[in-house]
Each structure stands twice: as C-alpha cells, then as structure tokens.
Coordinates of C-alpha atoms in Angstrom, one line a residue:
X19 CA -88.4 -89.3 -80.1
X20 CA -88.2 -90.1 -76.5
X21 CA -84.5 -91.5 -75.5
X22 CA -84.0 -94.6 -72.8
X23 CA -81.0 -95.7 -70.9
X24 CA -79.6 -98.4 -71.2
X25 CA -77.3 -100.1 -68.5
X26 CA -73.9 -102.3 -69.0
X27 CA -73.0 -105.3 -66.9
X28 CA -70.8 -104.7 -64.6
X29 CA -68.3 -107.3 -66.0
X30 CA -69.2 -106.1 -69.5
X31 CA -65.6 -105.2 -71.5
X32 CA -66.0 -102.0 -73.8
X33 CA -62.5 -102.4 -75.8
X34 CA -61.4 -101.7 -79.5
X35 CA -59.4 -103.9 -81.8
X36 CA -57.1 -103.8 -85.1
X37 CA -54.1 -105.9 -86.5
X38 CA -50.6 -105.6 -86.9
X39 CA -50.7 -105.5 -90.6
X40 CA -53.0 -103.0 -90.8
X41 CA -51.5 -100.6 -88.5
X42 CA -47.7 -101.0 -87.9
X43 CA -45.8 -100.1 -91.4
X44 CA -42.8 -101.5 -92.6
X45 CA -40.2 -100.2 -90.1
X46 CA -37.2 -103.0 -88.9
X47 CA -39.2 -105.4 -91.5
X48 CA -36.5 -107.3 -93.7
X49 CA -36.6 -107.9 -97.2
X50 CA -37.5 -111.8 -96.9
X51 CA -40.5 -111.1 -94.2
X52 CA -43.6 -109.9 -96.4
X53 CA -47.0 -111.6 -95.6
X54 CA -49.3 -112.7 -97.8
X55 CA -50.7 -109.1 -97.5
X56 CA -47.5 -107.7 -98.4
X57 CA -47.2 -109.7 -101.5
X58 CA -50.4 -108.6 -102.8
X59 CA -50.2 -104.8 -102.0
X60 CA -46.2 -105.0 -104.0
X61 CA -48.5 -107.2 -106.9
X62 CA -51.7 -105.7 -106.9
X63 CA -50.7 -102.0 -105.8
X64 CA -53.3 -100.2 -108.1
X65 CA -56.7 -101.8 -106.2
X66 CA -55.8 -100.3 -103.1
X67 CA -57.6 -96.6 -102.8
X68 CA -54.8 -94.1 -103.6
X69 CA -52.1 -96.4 -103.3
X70 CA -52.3 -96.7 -99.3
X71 CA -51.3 -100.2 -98.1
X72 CA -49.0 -101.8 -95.1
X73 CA -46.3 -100.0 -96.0
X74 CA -46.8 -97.9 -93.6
X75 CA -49.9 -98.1 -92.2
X76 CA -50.5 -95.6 -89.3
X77 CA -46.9 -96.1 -88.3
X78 CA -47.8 -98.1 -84.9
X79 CA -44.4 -99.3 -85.0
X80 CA -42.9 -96.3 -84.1
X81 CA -46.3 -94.7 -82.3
X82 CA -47.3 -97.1 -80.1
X83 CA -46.8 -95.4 -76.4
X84 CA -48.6 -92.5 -78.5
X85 CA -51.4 -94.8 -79.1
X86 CA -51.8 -97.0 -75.9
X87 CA -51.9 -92.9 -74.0
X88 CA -55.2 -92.3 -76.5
X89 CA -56.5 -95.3 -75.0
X90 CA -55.4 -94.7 -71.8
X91 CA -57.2 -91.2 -71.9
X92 CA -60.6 -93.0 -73.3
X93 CA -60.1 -95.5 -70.7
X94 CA -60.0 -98.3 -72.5
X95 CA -59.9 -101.6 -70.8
X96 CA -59.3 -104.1 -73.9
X97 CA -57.1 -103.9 -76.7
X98 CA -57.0 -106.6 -79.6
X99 CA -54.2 -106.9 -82.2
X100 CA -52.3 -109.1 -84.1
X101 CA -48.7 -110.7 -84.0
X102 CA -46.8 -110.7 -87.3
X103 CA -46.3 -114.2 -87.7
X104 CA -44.3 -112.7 -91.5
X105 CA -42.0 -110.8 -89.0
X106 CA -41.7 -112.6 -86.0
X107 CA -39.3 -115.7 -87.2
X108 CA -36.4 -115.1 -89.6
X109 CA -36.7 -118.8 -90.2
X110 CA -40.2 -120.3 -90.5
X111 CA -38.8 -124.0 -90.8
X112 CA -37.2 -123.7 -87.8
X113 CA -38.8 -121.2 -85.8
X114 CA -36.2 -119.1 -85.3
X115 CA -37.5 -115.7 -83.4
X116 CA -36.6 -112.3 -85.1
X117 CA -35.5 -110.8 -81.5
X118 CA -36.0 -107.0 -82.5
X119 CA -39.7 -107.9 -83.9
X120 CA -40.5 -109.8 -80.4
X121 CA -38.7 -106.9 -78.7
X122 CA -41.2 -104.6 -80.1
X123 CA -44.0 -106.6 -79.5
X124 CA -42.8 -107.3 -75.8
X125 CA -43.0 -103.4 -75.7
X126 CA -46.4 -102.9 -76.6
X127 CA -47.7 -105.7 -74.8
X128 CA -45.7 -104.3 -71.2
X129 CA -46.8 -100.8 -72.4
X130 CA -50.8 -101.7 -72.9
X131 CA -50.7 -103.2 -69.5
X132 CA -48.7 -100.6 -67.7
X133 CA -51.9 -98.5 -69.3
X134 CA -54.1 -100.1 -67.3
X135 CA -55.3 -102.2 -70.9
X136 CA -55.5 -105.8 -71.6
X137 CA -53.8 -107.2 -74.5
X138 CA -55.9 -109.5 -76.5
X139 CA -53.5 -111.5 -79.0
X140 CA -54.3 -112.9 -82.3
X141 CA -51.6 -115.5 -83.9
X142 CA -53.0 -114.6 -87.4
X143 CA -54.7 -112.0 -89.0
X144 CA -53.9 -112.7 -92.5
X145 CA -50.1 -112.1 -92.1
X146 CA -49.3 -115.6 -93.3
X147 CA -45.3 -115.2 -94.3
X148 CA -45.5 -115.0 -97.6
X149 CA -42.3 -117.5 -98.1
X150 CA -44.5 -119.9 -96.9
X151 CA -47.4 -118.8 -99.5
X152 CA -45.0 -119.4 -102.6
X153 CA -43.2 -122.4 -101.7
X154 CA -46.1 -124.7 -100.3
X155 CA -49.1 -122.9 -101.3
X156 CA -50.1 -121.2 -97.6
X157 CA -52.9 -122.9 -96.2
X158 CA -53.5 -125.9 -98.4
X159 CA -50.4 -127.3 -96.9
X160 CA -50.6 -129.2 -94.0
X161 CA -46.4 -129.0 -93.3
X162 CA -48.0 -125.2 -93.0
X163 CA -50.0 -126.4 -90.0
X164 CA -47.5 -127.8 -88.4
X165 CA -44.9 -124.5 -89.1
X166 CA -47.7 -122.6 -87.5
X167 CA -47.5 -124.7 -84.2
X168 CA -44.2 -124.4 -83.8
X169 CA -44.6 -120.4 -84.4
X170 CA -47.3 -120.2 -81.9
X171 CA -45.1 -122.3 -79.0
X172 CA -42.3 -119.2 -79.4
X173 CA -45.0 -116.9 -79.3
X174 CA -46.6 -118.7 -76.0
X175 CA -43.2 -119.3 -74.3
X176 CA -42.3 -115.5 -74.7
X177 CA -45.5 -114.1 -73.8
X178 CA -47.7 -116.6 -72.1
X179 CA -46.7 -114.8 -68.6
X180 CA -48.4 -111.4 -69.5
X181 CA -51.1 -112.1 -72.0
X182 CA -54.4 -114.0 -70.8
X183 CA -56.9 -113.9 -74.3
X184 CA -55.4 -115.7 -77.1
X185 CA -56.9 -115.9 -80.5
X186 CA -55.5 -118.7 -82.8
X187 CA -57.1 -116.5 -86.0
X188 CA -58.9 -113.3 -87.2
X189 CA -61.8 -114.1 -89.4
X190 CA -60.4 -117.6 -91.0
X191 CA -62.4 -117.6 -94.3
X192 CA -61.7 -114.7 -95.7
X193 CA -58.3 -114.4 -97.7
X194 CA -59.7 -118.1 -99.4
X195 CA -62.7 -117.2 -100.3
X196 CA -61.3 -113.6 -102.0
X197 CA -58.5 -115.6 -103.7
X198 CA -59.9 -119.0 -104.6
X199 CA -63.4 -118.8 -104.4
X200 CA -64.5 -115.6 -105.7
X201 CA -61.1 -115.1 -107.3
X202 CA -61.5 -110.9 -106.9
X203 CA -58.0 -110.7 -104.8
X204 CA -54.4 -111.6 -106.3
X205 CA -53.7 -113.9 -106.8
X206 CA -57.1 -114.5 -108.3
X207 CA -57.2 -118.2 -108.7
X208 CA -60.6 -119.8 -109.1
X209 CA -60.1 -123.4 -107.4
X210 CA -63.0 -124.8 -104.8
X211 CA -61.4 -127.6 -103.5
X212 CA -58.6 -125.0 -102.8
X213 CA -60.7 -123.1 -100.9
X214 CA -61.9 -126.1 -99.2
X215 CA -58.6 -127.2 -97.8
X216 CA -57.5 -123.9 -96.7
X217 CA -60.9 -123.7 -94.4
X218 CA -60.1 -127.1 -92.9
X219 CA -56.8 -126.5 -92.4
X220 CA -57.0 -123.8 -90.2
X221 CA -59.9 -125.3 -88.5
X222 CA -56.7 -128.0 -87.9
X223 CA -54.6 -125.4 -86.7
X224 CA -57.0 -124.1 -84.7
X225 CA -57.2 -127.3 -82.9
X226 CA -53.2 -128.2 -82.8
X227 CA -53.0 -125.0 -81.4
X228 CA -55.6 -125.2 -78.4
X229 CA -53.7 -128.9 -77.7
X230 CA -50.1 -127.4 -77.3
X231 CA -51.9 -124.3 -75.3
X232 CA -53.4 -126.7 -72.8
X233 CA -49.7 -129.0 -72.8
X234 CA -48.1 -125.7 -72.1
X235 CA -50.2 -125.0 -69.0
X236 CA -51.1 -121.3 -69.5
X237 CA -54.7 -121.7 -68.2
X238 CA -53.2 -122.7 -64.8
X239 CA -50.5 -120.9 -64.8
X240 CA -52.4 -117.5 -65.6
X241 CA -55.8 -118.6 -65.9
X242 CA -55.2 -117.2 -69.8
X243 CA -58.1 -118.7 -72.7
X244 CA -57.6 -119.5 -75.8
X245 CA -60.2 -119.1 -78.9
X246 CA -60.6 -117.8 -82.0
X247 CA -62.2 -114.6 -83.9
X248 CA -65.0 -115.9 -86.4
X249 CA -67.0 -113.1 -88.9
X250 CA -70.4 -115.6 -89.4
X251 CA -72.6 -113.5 -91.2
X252 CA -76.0 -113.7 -89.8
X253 CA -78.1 -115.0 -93.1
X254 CA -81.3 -114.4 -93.7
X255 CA -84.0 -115.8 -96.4
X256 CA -86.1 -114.1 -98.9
X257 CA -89.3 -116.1 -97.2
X258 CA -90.5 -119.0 -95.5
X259 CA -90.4 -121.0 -97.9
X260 CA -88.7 -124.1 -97.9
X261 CA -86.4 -123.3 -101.5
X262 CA -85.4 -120.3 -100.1
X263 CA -84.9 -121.6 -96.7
X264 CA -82.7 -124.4 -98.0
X265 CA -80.1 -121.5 -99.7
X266 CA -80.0 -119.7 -96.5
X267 CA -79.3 -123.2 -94.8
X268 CA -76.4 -124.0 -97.5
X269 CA -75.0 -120.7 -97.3
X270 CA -74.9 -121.0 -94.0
X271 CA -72.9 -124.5 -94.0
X272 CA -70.4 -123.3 -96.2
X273 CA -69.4 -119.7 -95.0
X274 CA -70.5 -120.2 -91.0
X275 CA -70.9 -123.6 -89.6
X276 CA -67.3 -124.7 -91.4
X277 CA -65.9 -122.5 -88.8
X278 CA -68.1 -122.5 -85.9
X279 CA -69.0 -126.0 -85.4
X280 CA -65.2 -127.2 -85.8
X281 CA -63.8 -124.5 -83.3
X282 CA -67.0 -124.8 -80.5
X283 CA -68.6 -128.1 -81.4
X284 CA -65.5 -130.1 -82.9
X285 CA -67.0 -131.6 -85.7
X286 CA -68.0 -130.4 -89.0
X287 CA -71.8 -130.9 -90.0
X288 CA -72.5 -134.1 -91.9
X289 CA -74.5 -132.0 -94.6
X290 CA -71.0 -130.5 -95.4
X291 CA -69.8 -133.8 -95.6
X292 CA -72.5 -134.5 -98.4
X293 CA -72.2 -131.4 -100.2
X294 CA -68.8 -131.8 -100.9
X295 CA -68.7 -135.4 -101.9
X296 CA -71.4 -134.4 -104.3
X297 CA -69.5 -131.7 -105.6
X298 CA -66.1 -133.0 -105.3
X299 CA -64.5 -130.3 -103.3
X300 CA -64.0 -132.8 -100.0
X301 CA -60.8 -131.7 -98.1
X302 CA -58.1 -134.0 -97.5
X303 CA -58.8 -135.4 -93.8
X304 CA -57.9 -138.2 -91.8
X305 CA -59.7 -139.6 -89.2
X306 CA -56.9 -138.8 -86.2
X307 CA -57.6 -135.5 -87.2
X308 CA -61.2 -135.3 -86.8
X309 CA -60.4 -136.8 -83.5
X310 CA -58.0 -134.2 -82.9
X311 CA -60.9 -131.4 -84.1
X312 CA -63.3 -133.1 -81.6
X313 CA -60.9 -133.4 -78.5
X314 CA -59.7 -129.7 -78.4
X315 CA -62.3 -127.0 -78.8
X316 CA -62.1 -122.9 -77.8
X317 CA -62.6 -122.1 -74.5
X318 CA -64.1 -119.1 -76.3
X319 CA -65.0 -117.1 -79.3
X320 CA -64.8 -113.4 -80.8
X321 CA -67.5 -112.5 -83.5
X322 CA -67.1 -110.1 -85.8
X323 CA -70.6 -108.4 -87.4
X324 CA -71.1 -105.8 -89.6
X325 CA -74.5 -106.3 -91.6
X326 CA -76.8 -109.1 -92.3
X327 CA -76.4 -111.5 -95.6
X328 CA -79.7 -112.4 -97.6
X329 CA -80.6 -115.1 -99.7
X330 CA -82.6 -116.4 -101.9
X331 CA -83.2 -119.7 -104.3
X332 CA -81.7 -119.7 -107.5
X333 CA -84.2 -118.1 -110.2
X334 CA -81.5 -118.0 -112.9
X335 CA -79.6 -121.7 -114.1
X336 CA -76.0 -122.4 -113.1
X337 CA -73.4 -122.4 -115.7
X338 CA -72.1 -126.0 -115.4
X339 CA -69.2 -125.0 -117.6
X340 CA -67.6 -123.0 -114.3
X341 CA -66.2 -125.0 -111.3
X342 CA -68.4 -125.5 -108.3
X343 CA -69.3 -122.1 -106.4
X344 CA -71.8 -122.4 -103.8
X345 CA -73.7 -120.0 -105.7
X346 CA -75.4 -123.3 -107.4
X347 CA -77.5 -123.1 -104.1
X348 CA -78.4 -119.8 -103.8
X349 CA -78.4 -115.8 -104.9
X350 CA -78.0 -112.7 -103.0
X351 CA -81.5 -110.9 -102.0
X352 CA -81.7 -107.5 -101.9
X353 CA -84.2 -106.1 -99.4
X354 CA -86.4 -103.2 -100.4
X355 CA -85.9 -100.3 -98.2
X356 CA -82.8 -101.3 -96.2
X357 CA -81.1 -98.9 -94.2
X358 CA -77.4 -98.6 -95.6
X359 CA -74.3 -97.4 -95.4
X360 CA -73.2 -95.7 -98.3
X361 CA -69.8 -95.3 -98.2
X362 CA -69.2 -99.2 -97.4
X363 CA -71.8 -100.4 -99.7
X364 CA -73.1 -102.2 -96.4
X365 CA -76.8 -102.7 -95.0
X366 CA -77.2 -101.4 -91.7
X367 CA -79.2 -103.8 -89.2
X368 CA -78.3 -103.9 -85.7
X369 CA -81.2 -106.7 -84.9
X370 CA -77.8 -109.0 -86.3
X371 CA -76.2 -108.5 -82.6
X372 CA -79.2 -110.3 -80.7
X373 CA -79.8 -113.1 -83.6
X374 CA -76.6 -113.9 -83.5
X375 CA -76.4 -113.8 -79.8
X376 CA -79.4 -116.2 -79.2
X377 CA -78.2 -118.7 -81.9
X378 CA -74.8 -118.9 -79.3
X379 CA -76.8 -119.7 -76.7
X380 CA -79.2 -122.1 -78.4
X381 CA -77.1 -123.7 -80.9
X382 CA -73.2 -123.6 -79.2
X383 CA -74.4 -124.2 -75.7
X384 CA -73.8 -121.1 -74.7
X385 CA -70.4 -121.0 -74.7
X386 CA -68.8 -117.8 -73.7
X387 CA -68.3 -115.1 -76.4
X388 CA -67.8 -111.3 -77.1
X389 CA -68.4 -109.4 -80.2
X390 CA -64.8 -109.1 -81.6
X391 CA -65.5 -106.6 -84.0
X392 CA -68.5 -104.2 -84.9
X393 CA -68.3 -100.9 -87.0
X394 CA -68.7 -98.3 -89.2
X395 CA -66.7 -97.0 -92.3
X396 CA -67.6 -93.6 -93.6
X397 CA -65.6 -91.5 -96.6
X398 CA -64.0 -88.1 -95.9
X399 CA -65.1 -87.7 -92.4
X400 CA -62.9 -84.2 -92.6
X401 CA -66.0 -82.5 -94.1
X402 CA -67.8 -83.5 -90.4
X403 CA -64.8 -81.3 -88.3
X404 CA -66.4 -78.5 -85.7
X405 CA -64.7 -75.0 -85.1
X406 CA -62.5 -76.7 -82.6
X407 CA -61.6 -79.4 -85.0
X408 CA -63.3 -82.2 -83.7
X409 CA -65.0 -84.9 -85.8
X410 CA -68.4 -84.7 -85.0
X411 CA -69.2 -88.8 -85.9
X412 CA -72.7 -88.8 -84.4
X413 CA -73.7 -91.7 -87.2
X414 CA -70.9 -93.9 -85.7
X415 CA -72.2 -92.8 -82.2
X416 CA -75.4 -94.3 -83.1
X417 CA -74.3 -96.7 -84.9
X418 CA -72.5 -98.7 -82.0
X419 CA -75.5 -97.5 -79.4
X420 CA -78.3 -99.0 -81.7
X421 CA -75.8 -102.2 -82.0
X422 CA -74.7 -102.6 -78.1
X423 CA -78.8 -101.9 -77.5
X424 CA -79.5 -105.5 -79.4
X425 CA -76.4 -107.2 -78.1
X426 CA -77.6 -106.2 -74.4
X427 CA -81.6 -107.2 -75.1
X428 CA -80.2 -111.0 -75.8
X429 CA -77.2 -111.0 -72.6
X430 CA -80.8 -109.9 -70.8
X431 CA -82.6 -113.1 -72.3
X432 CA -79.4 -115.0 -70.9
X433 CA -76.6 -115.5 -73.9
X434 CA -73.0 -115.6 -72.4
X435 CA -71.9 -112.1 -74.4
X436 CA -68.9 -111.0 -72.3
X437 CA -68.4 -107.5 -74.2
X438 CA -68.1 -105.7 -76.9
X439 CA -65.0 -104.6 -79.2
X440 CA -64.7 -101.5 -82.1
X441 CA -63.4 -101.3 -84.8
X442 CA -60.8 -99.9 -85.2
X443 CA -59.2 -98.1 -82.1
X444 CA -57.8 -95.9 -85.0
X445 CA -58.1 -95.3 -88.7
X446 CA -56.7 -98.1 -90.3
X447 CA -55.7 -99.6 -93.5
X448 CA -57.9 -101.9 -95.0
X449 CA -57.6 -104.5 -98.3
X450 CA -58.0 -102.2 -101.2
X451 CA -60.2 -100.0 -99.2
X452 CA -56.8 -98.2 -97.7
X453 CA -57.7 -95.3 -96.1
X454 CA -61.0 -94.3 -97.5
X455 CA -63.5 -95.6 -95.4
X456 CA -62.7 -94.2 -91.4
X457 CA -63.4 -96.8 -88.9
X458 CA -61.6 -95.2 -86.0
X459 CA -62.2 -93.5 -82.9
X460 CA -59.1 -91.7 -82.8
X461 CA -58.8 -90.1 -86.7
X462 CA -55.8 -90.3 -88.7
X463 CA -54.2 -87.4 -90.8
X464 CA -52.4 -88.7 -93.9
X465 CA -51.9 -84.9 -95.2
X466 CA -50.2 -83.9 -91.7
X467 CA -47.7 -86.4 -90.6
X468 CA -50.5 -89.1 -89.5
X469 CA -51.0 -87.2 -86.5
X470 CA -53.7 -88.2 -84.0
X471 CA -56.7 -86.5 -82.7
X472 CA -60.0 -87.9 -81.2
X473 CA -63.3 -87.9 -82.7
X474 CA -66.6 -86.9 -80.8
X475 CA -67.2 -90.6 -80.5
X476 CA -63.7 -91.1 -78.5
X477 CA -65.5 -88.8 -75.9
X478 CA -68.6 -90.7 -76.3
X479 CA -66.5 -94.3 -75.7
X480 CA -65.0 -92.7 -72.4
X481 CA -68.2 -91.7 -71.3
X482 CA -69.4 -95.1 -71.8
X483 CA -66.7 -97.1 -70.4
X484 CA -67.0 -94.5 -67.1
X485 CA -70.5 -94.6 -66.2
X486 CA -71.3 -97.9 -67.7
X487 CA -74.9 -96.3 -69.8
X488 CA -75.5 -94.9 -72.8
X489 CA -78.6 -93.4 -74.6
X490 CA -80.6 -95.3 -77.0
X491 CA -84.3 -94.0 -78.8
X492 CA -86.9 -95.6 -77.5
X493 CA -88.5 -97.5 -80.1
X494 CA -88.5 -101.0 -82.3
X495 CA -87.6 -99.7 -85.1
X496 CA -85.6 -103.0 -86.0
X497 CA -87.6 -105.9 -84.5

C-alpha cells in the first residue's frame, strides 16, 4: 500500500514520559516513606508478574545521567515524571523536606535541562505517602488536601525557578476506582461514596493547588503553567439509539466529565449532581469550595489514550443486593472484529486521538492540551532482537505513526494539541503488570544488570524529532 508523509508543526513537542514510582527503586528511601504503591506491592506482592515492583524499578535513582544521555542521543526535547511526594517530606504534617530526596531530584531536573530536555513535573502520580493512607484514609480526607498544599509550596519554592509545566496529578481516578469501586487492587474495599470523595477531593486539590501557584507568581516569574494529566477514555455506544446512547452519556459523567469539567470548566455537571443524590454516593462539598473549583482552573491539560471504551444498555438486571456501581447504567460492548493488542488485552483504534481532540475544541473551548501519554505494551519483546541486537518494534513504530497521523488530522481542523508524549521513555514497572508488558523505547535487561540499549523505534523517535515527518499508509482504514 502506497505510504504518505506526514508533516509536524513546527512548535509540535515529541517527548516521552514515566513516574518516579515506577522507575526509581528504593535507594535512600527510609523505612517510614512507602506510598500507597509501596504498601500494596509489600501487601499484595504475589499480583505483580514475577514479583517485580518499586523496589527497584529500573534503578533511575542511581541511573539517571545514564538515562537523560539516551534521551539526549534521541533528542528528546520533553521529559515527564513524577516527584515522590512519599519521599520528599520526612514529616507530612509539617512539611518538612527530606533534603537528600530533593537533592536528587534537584539533580535530575538540572541534569534534563543541561541535556537540552524540559522537565515536565507531576506532584502525584499515585505516590500518596502511605502514612497518610493509614491514618486518615488518603484521599477521602480533606486535612489530606490541605497536607498536599503545603507539600506542593516546598516543592514550588525549590523548583519553581527551573521547571515551567507543572502537573498537579497523573490520571486522578484511577487508584479509587481499582480499590473502592471495582475493589480488584488491595486494599480491595467495595465503597461508592468512597470512591466519590476521593474523585472530588483531588478535583479540590487540583484547584488549591492552581490558587497557591498563581499567589506564588511562577507564571510571571518564569512564564511556567500549571495543569493536570487526565486518562478520559473516549466512549463509544453500541448504536444510535437513545438506551445505549444514555450509558455511553453516564459512563461518561462518571469516569470523564468528574475530572475534566472540574479541572477546565470549574464545575461539575448537574447530571452528576442528580445521579448521585439518587444513588446516595454525593461527596461532601461546600459551597466555598465549588467557588474555589470555579475560580481556579488549568491553564492546561495532558491526556492520556490508549484504546477506546464501548458501551452498551443494560440487557441483564442489576443485583440491588450490591452497593451502587455505575454498571446499573451500562455494560461493556465488545466490537466484532477489533483490532487488538494481545499482550495488553487492549483494542487498538487510533481514530481515539482525533475524537478526543475535536471534543477539546468543541466542548473545553479549546483550551490548550497535549497527549500526555499514548502506547504500546508487548510481552517478551527479546524474541524480536536482530543479529546486531536491536529490538526490531516495528508494531510500536506503527503504532505511534497511525496514532500521531489522527492526532495531526484534528490540530489540521484547528484543536489546540501542543504535542505528543510516549510512553514510557524506558521499560517500566507497572501495577501488577511489572515488567511483562514493554512500553519503552530504550529496553530494559532484568537478566543482565538492567542494562540499557535502544530499540529500532529509539531510532525511529530521533528521526522524527529531527526532520519533523514520518511515514504513514495511505488509506482510511480507521474512519
């Protein structure tokens, strides 16, 4: 099939993310500084694939100016990663700062940039302390909230001359709705309303946070942004018909909009409102916050896509004995004939990119954005090596091309898409996942000392970011 270029905009970023939990280890960590993530991986050891976990990760701690020269060599210009917020304070009442922790990450972020990379900093990537998890519950308290401000103004006031994109979370429904709504992640607790306060909690944080940000200055003073990184999954409905259109909506309200239209919007939608009166899952709000919500939205967001979600009415009955689930609304739709991954378990459909990009710019006024995250996890990717030992990951290199090809056909038709991030930069660990599925440019040797080596796609990336093109087939296959 015939092959067509496809051109970058010139102010287009081509960058690769990952977190700290997921890629640092253990080293300098004291014995009172677990996350939550930590706490489940000493709990829960046995769900995570072969017993790989934070522990010790890809050993970034110790291998960072290895790392930053990869991405020096690829040429990346963006980096996104985490701050430990578990090791960063020895004292989360008081925010006390754990100076060898902010030493390190001082380090990293004056290495990246000395690379010729911009560091793109998250406040929380599911590294809630996990102190803070036991004694008031994590997220569903709001003297939480208020611990989290006072860790982000240490964080700002120690960093805030160097780093200009800040990201108050990574992907703020997801540890809730493992844990308390689906209840598949320790410590498996079934409780709705639970999972209710945690999602409006952060979306309080969120907003506390942007408030001290712009009292601190940093916009004019380094002309830094602050946002957030949101994973909406871009839902689609079995039919046109209005039963099935109305679970797509609700499914939509619950695990999209309750971030998005909070963060970008500052409000939360008034069907929300009704659904959880009518369900009795409302979260504990006051009006001052709600004003709070409304007067301090993101100057920007990062979205993270993968695959599509599908839905469909209900065609079975709800067991009222169980505690609300959403679920009453709809069920998952599986689509004859989808493309997938295999190794994931995830349907591959890169249309996702421009949907999601036109619904920005028609439902969140076009507010400025960048896909935070977008990737591909494949098992044993040793068996893919060539004679010279190089992963030859031409599914990944299509992958992102097919992806950036639908992201690029919506910036043409006008949405405010300012780039495009990987994941991951490396192989990384994942929850329960581990190491099995590969994500990374740059692979990952677990039998041989982690050592570091790029992938065919590493090449690809440098390519990319140099000439500012890539090759796509020319056809509609996913329209």
């Amino acid at each position: 099939m015939e092959k067509q270029t496809m051109r970058l905009p010139e102010d287009f970023i081509i960058g690769a993310a990952a977190s700290a939990w997921q890629t640092e280890g253990w080293t300098g960590k004291k014995d009172f500084q677990d996350s939550y993530l930590d706490l489940w991986y000493k709990n829960n050891k046995n769900v995570w694939h072969n017993g790989y976990g934070p522990a010790v990760a890809t050993d970034f701690y110790n291998r960072y100016k290895e790392d930053v020269g990869f991405m020096k060599e690829i040429g990346l210009t963006h980096y996104r990663t985490s701050i430990n917020w578990s090791r960063f304070l020895t004292d989360y009442e008081n925010a006390i700062v754990d100076e060898e922790y902010a030493s390190y990450i001082g380090n990293v972020i004056d290495e990246l940039i000395a690379n010729g990379v911009e560091p793109m900093i998250c406040l929380e990537h599911y590294e809630q302390p996990a102190y803070l998890f036991e004694k008031y519950g994590g997220w569903g308290s709001k003297h939480v909230v208020e611990l989290f401000v006072k860790y982000a103004e240490k964080v700002f006031e120690r960093y805030g001359d160097r780093v200009k994109h800040w990201f108050v979370f990574n992907e703020p429904v997801v540890v809730q709705t493992r844990v308390y709504l689906d209840s598949i992640r320790w410590p498996f607790e079934q409780n709705t309303k639970k999972w209710m306060q945690w999602n409006y909690n952060k979306g309080l944080a969120t907003a506390k946070v942007v408030k001290l940000f712009k009292e601190m200055g940093l916009k004019e003073k380094t002309g830094a942004k602050i946002g957030s990184i949101l994973n909406p999954e871009v839902t689609y409905a079995r039919s046109s018909s209005e039963h099935d259109k109305k679970a797509e909506r609700i499914y939509d309200l619950f695990f999209n909009r309750v971030f998005l239209d909070p963060a970008i919007k500052g409000e939360y939608p008034q069907e929300l409102f009704e659904l959880m009166e009518k369900h009795d899952i409302t979260f504990e709000h006051t009006a001052e916050e709600l004003q709070l919500i409304k007067e301090n939205t993101v100057d920007y967001v990062g979205i993270n896509l993968y695959f599509p979600h599908r839905v469909k009415a209900r065609t079975s009955a709800w067991n009222e004995d169980t505690p609300f689930h959403p679920e009453y609304y709809y069920e998952k739709h599986e689509l004859a004939g989808k493309k997938m991954n295999p190794y994931r378990g995830w349907e591959i459909y890169p249309h996702i990119m421009f949907d999601m990009a036109m619904r920005m710019k028609e439902e969140y006024g076009n507010i400025e954005w960048f896909i935070a995250e977008n990737g591909m996890g494949v098992e044993n990717e040793g068996r893919f090596k060539n004679e010279e030992n190089i992963i030859q990951d031409d599914y990944r290199i299509e992958f992102i091309s097919e992806h950036l090809k639908w992201l690029l056909k919506a910036v043409e038709q006008g949405s405010n898409c300012k780039g495009y991030m990987l994941w991951a930069f490396t192989d990384n660990v994942s929850p329960m996942n581990a190491f099995k599925n590969r994500y990374g440019l740059v692979s990952i040797d677990l039998e041989n000392n982690r050592n570091r080596s790029l992938k065919k796609s590493a090449y690809w990336y440098k390519q990319l970011i140099e000439t500012k093109e890539f090759e796509v087939e020319n056809d509609e296959l996913y329209k």
